[in-house]
Phi, psi and omega in degrees: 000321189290311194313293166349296191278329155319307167307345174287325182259024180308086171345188189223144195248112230239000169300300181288354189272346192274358181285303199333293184331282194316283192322305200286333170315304198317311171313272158359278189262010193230293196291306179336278187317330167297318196295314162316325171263341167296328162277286171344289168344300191271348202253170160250200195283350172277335203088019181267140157278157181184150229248350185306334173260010155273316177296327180320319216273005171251061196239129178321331198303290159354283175324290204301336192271317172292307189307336173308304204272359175286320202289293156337335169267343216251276178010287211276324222252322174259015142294311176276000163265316154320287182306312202303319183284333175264000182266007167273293159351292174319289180310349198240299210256346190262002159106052175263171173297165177284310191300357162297309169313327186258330196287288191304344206236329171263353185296292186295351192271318186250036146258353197269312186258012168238111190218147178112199225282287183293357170292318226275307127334288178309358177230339139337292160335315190270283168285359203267168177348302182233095187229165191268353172271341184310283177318316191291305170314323183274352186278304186262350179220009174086007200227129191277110200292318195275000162285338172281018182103288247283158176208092188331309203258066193193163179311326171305296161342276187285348155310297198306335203280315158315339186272338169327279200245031151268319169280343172314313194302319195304328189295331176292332161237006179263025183268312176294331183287298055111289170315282197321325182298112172321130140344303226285354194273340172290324191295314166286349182290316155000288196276358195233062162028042190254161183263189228265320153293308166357283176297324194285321174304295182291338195237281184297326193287301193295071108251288170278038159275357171257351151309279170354284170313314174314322188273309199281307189287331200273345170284338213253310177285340204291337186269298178346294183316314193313079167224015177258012179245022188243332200249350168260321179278322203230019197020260155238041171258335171279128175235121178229164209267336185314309212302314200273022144266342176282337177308295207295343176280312196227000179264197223238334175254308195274015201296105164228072163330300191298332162299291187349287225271332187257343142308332169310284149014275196294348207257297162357283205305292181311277215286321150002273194286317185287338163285325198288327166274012141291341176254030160262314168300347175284328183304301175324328194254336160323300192292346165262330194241064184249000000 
């Protein structure tokens, strides 16, 4: 009876029901679809497994398309960590006016999220053959951009164009860590003489570099991923491994799914590995700035 009546006043754990949406999207559109192509993967076109689309995937073209696309995320992911960190700097630590900060922190929220296909345009626009900062150099100053070499629609190209909503992101998180710096350790480096590189060498830096670090892979995967602003600004002159898995997914001469799903894979694997040590380095960077 006593057991009974305990069980009676058991709250309704009424916490979890607002959880079910998330779990079931995660379910849905992420793991399913993963387990799908991680299967795919092992099959050929009867459905027998087979190891023949992992092996495919070291064929030069293959190669050349993930190395493109390493180099180009690594480009865009410490440019954009670089810029990103001294313009959160400015804004957190550098005496700017207050009304800068919140202008930059909503500036960064919707630059972060805006990519694919109108990014993709919007720099077309700007920057493309007849674009509009393109037109204005040649009108008013003489100077032809793409005759000096530049080229949108090129590896440069499309880094410069990954730096749109990379450095906002790098500013968004790497602003709280920015915040975790104690006063009191400038104030003690201060009185124990220390300058102003001192303290940053010895003190601010080993404490966000694992932040710091954490950000430029979570940048380096977030660019890896990245094909609906890579296959509308540059279609197929560029071979990165996203385009030429939408070949193998949905085009009409290169039509392989099961290579797809083991491109895919492989993608996996590489963006994986780069979150899993970004939360690992974040755990880490925490633990001083709580």
């Amino acid at each position: 009876m006593i057991a009974g009546a305990g069980q009676a006043k058991r709250p309704l754990p009424l916490a979890w029901i607002g959880l079910i949406p998330f779990f079931a999207f995660a379910v849905l559109f992420m793991l399913l679809p993963a387990a799908y192509l991680v299967i795919g993967s092992f099959q050929d076109t009867a459905g027998n497994f087979t190891l023949d689309n992992l092996a495919r995937l070291f064929q030069p073209n293959i190669l050349s398309a993930y190395w493109i696309s390493i180099r180009i995320s690594a480009a865009s992911a410490m440019l954009g960590a670089l810029l990103g960190f001294f313009l959160a700097y400015a804004a957190v630590l550098g005496g700017l006016p207050a009304w800068i900060r919140p202008t930059l922190m909503t500036f960064s929220g919707v630059a972060s999220n805006f990519a694919g296909i109108p990014l993709a345009f919007a720099f077309l626009a700007t920057l493309g053959r007849t674009g509009l900062v393109t037109w204005l150099l040649a009108t008013y100053f003489g100077f032809n951009l793409y005759a000096a070499g530049f080229n949108l629609l090129s590896f440069w190209g499309l880094t410069l164009t990954y730096l749109y909503f990379q450095i906002p992101l790098m500013v968004l998180i790497l602003t709280p860590a920015l915040d975790g710096l104690k006063r009191e350790w400038r104030e003690a480096s201060e009185i124990l003489g220390a300058s102003r590189w001192q303290y940053w060498r010895h003190v601010a830096l080993p404490v966000l570099w694992p932040s710091i670090l954490g950000t430029t892979l979570l940048l380096f995967a977030n660019s890896f991923g990245a094909v609906a602003t890579a296959y509308a600004l540059t279609g197929s002159s560029l071979n990165i491994v996203t385009i030429l898995l939408y070949a193998q997914i949905r085009g009409d001469v290169l039509h392989d799914p099961h290579l797809g799903y083991a491109l895919a894979l492989g993608m996996i694997v590489i963006t994986g590995l780069s979150n899993g040590v970004y939360l690992w380095l974040r755990a880490r960077s925490e633990r001083w700035l709580r």
